PDB file of C-alpha atoms in Angstrom:
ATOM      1  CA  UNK A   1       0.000   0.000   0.000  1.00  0.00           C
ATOM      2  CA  UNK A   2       2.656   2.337   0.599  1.00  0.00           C
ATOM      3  CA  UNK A   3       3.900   2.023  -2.870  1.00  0.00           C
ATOM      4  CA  UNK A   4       0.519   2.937  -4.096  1.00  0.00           C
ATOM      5  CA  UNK A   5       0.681   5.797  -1.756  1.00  0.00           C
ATOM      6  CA  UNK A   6       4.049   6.994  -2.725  1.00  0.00           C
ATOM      7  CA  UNK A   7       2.893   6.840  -6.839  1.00  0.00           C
ATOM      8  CA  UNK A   8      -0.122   9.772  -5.550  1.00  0.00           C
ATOM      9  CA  UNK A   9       2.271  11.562  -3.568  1.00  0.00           C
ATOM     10  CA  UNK A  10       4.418  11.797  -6.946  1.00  0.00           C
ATOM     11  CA  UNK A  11       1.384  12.487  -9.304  1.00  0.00           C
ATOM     12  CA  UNK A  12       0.528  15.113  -6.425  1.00  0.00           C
ATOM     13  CA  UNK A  13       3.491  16.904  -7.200  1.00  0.00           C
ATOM     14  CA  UNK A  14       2.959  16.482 -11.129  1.00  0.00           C
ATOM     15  CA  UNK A  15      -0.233  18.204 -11.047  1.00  0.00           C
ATOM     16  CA  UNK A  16       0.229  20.883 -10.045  1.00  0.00           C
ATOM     17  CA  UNK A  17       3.044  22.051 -12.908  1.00  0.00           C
ATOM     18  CA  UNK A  18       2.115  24.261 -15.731  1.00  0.00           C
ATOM     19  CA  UNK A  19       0.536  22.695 -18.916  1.00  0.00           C
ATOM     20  CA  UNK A  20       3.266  23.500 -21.811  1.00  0.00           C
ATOM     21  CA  UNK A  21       2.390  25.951 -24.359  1.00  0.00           C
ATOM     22  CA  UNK A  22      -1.071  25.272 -26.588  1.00  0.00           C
ATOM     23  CA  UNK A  23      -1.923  22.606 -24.402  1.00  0.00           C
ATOM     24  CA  UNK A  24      -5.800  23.048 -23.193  1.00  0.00           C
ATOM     25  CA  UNK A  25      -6.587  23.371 -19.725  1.00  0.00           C
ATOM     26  CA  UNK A  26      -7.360  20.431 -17.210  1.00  0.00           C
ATOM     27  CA  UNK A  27     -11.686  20.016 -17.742  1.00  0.00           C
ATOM     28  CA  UNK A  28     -13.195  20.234 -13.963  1.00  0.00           C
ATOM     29  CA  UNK A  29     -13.440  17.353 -12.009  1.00  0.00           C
ATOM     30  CA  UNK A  30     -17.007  16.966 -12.485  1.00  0.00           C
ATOM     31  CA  UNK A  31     -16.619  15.942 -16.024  1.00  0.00           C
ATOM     32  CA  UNK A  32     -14.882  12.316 -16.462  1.00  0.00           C
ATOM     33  CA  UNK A  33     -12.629  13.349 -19.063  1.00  0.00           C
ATOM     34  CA  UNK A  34     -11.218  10.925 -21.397  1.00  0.00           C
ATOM     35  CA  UNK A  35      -9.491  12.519 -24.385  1.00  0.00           C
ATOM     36  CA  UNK A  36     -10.517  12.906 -27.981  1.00  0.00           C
ATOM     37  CA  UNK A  37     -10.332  10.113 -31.001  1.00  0.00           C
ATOM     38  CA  UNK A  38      -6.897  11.007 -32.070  1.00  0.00           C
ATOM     39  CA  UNK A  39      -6.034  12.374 -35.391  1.00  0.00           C
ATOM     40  CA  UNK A  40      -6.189  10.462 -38.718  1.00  0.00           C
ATOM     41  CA  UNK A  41      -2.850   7.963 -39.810  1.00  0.00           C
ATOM     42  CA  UNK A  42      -0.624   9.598 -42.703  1.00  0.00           C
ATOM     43  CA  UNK A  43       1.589   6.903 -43.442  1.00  0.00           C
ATOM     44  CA  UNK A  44       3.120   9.120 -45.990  1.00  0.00           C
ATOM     45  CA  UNK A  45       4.005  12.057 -43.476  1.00  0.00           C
ATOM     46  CA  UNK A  46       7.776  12.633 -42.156  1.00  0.00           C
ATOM     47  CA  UNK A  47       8.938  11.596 -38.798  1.00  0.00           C
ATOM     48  CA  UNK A  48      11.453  10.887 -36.603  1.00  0.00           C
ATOM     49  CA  UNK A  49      13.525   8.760 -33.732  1.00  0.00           C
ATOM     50  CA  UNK A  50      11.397  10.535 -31.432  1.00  0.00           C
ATOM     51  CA  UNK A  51       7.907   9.701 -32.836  1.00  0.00           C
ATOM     52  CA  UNK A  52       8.830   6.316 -33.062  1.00  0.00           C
ATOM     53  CA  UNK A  53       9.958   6.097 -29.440  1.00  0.00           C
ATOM     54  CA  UNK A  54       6.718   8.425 -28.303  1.00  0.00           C
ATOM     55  CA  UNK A  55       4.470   5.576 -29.989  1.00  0.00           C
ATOM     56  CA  UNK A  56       6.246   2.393 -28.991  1.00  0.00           C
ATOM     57  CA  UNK A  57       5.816   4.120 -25.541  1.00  0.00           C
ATOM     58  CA  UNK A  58       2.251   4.591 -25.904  1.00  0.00           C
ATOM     59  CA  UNK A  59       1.703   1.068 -27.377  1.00  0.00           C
ATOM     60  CA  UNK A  60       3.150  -0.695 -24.401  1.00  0.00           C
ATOM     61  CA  UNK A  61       1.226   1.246 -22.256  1.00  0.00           C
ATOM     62  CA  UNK A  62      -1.838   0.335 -23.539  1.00  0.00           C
ATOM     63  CA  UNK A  63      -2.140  -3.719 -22.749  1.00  0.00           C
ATOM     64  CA  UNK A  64      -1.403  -3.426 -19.094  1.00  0.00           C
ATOM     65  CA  UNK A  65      -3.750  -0.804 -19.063  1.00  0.00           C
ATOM     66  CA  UNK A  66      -6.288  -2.175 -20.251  1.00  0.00           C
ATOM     67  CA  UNK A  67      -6.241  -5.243 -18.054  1.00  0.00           C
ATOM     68  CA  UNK A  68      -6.658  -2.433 -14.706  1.00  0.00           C
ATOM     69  CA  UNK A  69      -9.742  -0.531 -16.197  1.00  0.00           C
ATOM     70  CA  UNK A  70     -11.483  -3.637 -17.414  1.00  0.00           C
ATOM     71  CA  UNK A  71     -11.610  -4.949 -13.493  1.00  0.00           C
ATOM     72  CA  UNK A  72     -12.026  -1.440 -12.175  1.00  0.00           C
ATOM     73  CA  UNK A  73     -15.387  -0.921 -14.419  1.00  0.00           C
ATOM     74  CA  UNK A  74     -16.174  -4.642 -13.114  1.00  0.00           C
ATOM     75  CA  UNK A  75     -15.277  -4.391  -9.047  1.00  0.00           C
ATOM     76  CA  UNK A  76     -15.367  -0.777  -7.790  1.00  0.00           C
ATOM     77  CA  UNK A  77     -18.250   0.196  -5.795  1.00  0.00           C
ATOM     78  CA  UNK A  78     -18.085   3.916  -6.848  1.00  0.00           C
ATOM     79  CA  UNK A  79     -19.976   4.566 -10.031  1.00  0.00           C
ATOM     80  CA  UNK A  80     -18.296   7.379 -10.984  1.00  0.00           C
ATOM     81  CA  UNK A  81     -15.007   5.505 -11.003  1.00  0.00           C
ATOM     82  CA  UNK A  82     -16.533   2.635 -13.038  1.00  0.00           C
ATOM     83  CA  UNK A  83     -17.286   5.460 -15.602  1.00  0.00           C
ATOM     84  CA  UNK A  84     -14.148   6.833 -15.407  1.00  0.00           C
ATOM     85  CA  UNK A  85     -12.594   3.360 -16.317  1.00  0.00           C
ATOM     86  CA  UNK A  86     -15.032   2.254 -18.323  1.00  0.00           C
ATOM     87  CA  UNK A  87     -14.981   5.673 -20.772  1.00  0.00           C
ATOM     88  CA  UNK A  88     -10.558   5.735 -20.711  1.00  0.00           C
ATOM     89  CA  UNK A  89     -10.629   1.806 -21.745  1.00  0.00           C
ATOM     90  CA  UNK A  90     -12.535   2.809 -24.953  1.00  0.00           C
ATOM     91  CA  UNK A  91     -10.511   5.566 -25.489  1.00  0.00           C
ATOM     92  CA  UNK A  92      -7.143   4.004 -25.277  1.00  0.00           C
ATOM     93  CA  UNK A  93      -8.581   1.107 -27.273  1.00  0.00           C
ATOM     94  CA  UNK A  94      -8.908   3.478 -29.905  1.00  0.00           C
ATOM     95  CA  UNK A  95      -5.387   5.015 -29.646  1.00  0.00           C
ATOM     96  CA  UNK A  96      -3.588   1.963 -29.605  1.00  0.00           C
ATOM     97  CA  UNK A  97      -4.852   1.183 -32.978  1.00  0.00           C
ATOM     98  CA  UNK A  98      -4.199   4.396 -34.333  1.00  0.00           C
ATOM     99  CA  UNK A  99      -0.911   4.269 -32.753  1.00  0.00           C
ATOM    100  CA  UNK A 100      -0.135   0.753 -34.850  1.00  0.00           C
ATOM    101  CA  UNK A 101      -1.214   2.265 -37.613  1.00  0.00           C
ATOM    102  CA  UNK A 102       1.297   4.589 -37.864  1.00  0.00           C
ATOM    103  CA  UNK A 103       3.954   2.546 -36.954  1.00  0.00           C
ATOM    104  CA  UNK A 104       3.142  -0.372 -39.259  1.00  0.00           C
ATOM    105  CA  UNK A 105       3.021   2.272 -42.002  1.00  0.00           C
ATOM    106  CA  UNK A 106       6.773   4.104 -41.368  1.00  0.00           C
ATOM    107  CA  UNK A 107       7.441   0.083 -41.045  1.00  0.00           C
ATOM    108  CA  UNK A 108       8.898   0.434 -37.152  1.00  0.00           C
ATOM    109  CA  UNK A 109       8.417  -2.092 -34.777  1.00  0.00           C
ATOM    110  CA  UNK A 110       5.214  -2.350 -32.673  1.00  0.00           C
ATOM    111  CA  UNK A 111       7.594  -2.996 -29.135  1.00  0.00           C
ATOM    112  CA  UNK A 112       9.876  -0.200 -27.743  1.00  0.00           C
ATOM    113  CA  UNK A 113      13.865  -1.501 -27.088  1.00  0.00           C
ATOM    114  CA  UNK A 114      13.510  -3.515 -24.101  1.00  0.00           C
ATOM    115  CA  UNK A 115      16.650  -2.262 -23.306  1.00  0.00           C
ATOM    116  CA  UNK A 116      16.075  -0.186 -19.796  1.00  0.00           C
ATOM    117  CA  UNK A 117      19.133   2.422 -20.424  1.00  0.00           C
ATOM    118  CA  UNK A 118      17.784   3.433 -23.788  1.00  0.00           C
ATOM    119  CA  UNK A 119      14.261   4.405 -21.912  1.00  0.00           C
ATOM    120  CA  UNK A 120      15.898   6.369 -19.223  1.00  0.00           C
ATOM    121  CA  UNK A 121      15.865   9.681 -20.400  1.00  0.00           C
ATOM    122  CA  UNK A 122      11.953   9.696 -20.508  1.00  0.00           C
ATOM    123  CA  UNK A 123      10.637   7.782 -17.327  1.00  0.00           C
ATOM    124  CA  UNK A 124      11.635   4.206 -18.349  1.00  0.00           C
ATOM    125  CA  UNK A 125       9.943   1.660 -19.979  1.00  0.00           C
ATOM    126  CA  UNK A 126       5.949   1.060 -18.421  1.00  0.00           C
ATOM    127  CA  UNK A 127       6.199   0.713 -15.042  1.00  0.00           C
ATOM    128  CA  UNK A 128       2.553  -1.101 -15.048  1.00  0.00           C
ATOM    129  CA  UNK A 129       2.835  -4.912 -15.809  1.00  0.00           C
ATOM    130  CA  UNK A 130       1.470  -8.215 -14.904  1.00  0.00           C
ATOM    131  CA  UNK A 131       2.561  -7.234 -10.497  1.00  0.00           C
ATOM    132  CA  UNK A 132       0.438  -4.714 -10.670  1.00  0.00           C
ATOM    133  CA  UNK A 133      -2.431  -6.325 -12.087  1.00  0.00           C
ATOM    134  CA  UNK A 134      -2.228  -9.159  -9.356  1.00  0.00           C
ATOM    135  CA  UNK A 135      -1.768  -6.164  -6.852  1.00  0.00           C
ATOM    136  CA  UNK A 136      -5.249  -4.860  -8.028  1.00  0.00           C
ATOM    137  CA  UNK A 137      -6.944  -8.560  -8.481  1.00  0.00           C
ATOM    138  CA  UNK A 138      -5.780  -9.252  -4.486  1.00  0.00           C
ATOM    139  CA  UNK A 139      -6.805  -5.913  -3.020  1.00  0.00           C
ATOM    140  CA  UNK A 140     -10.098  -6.440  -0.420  1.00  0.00           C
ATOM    141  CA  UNK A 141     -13.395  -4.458  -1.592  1.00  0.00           C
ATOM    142  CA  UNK A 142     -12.801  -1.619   1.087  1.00  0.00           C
ATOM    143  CA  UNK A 143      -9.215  -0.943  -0.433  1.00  0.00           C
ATOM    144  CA  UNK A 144     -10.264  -1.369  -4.235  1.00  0.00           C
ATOM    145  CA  UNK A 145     -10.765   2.512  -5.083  1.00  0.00           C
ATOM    146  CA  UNK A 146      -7.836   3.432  -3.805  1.00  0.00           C
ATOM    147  CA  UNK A 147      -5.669   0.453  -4.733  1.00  0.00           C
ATOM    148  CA  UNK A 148      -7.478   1.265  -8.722  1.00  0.00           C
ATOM    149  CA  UNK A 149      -6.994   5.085  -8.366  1.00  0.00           C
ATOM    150  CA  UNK A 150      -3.236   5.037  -6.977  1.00  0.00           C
ATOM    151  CA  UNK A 151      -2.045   2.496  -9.866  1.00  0.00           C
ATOM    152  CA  UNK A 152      -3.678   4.398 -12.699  1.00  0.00           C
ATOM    153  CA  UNK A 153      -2.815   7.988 -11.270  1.00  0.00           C
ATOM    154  CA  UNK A 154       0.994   6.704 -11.633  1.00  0.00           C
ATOM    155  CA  UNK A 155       0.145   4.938 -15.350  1.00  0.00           C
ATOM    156  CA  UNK A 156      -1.196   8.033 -16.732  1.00  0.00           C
ATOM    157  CA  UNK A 157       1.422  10.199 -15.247  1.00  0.00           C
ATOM    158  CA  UNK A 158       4.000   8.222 -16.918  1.00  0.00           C
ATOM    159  CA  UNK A 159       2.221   9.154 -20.783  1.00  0.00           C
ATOM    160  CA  UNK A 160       1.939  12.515 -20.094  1.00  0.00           C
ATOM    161  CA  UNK A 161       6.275  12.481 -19.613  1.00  0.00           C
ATOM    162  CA  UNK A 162       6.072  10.805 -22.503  1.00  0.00           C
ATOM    163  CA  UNK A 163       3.672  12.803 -24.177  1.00  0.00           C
ATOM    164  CA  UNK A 164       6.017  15.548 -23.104  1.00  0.00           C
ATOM    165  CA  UNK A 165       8.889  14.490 -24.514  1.00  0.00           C
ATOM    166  CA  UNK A 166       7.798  13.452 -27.995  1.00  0.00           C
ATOM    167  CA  UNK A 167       6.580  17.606 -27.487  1.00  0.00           C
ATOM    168  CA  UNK A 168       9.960  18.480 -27.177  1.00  0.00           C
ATOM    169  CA  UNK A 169      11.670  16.810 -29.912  1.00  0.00           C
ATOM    170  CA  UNK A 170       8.674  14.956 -32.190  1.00  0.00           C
ATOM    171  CA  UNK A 171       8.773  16.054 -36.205  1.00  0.00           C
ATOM    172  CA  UNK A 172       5.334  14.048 -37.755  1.00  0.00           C
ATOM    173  CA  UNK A 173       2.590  17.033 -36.701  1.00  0.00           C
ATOM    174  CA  UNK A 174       0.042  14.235 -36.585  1.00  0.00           C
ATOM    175  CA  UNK A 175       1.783  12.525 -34.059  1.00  0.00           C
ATOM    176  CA  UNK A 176       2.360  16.014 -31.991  1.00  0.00           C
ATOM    177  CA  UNK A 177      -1.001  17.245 -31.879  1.00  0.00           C
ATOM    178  CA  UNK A 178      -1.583  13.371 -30.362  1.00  0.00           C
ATOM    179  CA  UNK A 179       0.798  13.942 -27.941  1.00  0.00           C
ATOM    180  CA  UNK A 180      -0.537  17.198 -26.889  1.00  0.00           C
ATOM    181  CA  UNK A 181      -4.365  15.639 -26.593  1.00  0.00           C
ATOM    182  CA  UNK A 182      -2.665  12.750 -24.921  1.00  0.00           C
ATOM    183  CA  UNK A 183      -0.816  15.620 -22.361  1.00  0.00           C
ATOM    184  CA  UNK A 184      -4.061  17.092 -21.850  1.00  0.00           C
ATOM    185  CA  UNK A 185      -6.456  14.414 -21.607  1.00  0.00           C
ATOM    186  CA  UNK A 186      -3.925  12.359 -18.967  1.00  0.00           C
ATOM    187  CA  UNK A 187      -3.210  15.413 -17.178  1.00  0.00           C
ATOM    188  CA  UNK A 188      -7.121  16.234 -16.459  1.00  0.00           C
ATOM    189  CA  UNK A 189      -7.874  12.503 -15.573  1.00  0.00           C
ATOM    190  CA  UNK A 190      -4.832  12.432 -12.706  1.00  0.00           C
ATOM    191  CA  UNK A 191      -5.953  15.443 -11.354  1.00  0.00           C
ATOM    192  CA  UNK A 192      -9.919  13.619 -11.121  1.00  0.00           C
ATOM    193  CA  UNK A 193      -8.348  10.543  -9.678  1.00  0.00           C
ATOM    194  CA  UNK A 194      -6.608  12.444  -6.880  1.00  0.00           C
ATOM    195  CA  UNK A 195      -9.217  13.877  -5.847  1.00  0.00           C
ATOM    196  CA  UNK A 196     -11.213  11.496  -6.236  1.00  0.00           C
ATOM    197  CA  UNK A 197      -8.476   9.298  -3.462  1.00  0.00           C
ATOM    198  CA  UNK A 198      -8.504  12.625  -1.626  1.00  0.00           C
ATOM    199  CA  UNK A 199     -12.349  12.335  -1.269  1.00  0.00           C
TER     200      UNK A 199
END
C-alpha cells in the first residue's frame, strides 16, 4: 500500500506544474474526461527517432492498461469511477490502434527496445505490468478505489512524460497534436483521480 501511496504523492506533485504551451486546460473534475479520437494515420508524413519512441511508448502502455480498467469498471463500488474506467478503456482502445497504424506504415516495430538504459531519459519503460495487475486482483473491496486510483494515477502520469517528450523533440505534426491531446487528456484525468483518493 505504501507504494501505491508513494505513486499519488508523486502524481501530487505532477499536477500541479504548468501545462506546456497550446496545451488546453485540465476540464473540472465533475466531467470524467477521457481525451478525444486522435487524429487520422498519414503513413506518408515525415517523422522521426522521437515519434517512433513516443508511440512504442504509448503502445506498451496500452495492454497493461487495459487489463486495470477492465476490473475497475467490473469491481469498484463507486460509479463514478466505473465510468471513469469504463470511458478511458474505450478511449485508449482506440489510440492503440491508431498508434499501430502509424507505426506499421513508417514500417517500425510495434515494441519499444527492451533495453532499460535506452528508456531512461523519458521515465523508463511502463512501469505497469502483470505485479500490478495481481496487486489490483488481491486488493479487499474496502481498499479497491484506492488500490485502482493510486495504480492508474501513476500509469497516466507516466504518458503525459512521454507525451512531453515526444513535445519536445517529435517532427510528424500528426503525431504532436496526439501527444498534446494525450498531455491534456492524462493530465485532467490524474488530477480527477486524486481527488477522487482525496475524497
Amino acid at each position: 500500500m505504501k507504494r501505491f501511496l508513494a505513486l499519488a504523492a508523486v502524481a501530487a506533485l505532477f499536477a500541479g506544474c504548468d501545462a506546456p504551451p497550446g496545451v488546453a486546460p485540465a476540464v473540472p473534475a465533475a466531467s470524467a474526461p477521457t481525451g478525444s479520437a486522435p487524429p487520422a494515420v498519414n503513413e506518408s508524413g515525415g517523422h522521426n527517432a522521437t515519434d517512433v519512441m513516443f508511440l512504442q511508448m504509448m503502445a506498451a502502455q496500452y495492454a497493461p492498461a487495459a487489463e486495470l480498467l477492465k476490473i475497475g469498471a467490473e469491481r469498484s463500488r463507486n460509479q463514478q469511477v466505473r465510468d471513469l474506467a469504463a470511458a478511458m478503456d474505450v478511449t485508449q482502445a482506440d489510440e492503440l490502434k491508431t498508434v499501430q497504424a502509424w507505426l506499421t506504415g513508417w514500417q517500425q516495430p510495434l515494441v519499444p527496445d527492451s533495453n532499460p538504459d535506452v528508456h531512461a531519459a523519458h521515465g523508463g519503460l511502463p512501469a505497469t505490468g502483470a505485479e500490478e495487475v495481481e496487486a489490483l486482483r488481491a486488493a479487499k473491496d474496502a481498499d479497491f478505489d484506492q488500490v485502482l486510483l493510486n495504480l492508474l494515477i501513476g500509469h497516466q502520469h507516466q504518458a503525459v512524460e512521454y507525451a512531453r517528450l515526444e513535445l519536445s523533440g517529435g517532427a510528424n505534426p500528426q503525431v504532436l497534436e496526439f501527444a498534446t491531446r494525450v498531455d491534456s487528456s492524462r493530465t485532467a484525468q490524474v488530477k480527477m483521480m486524486l481527488e477522487l483518493v482525496s475524497g
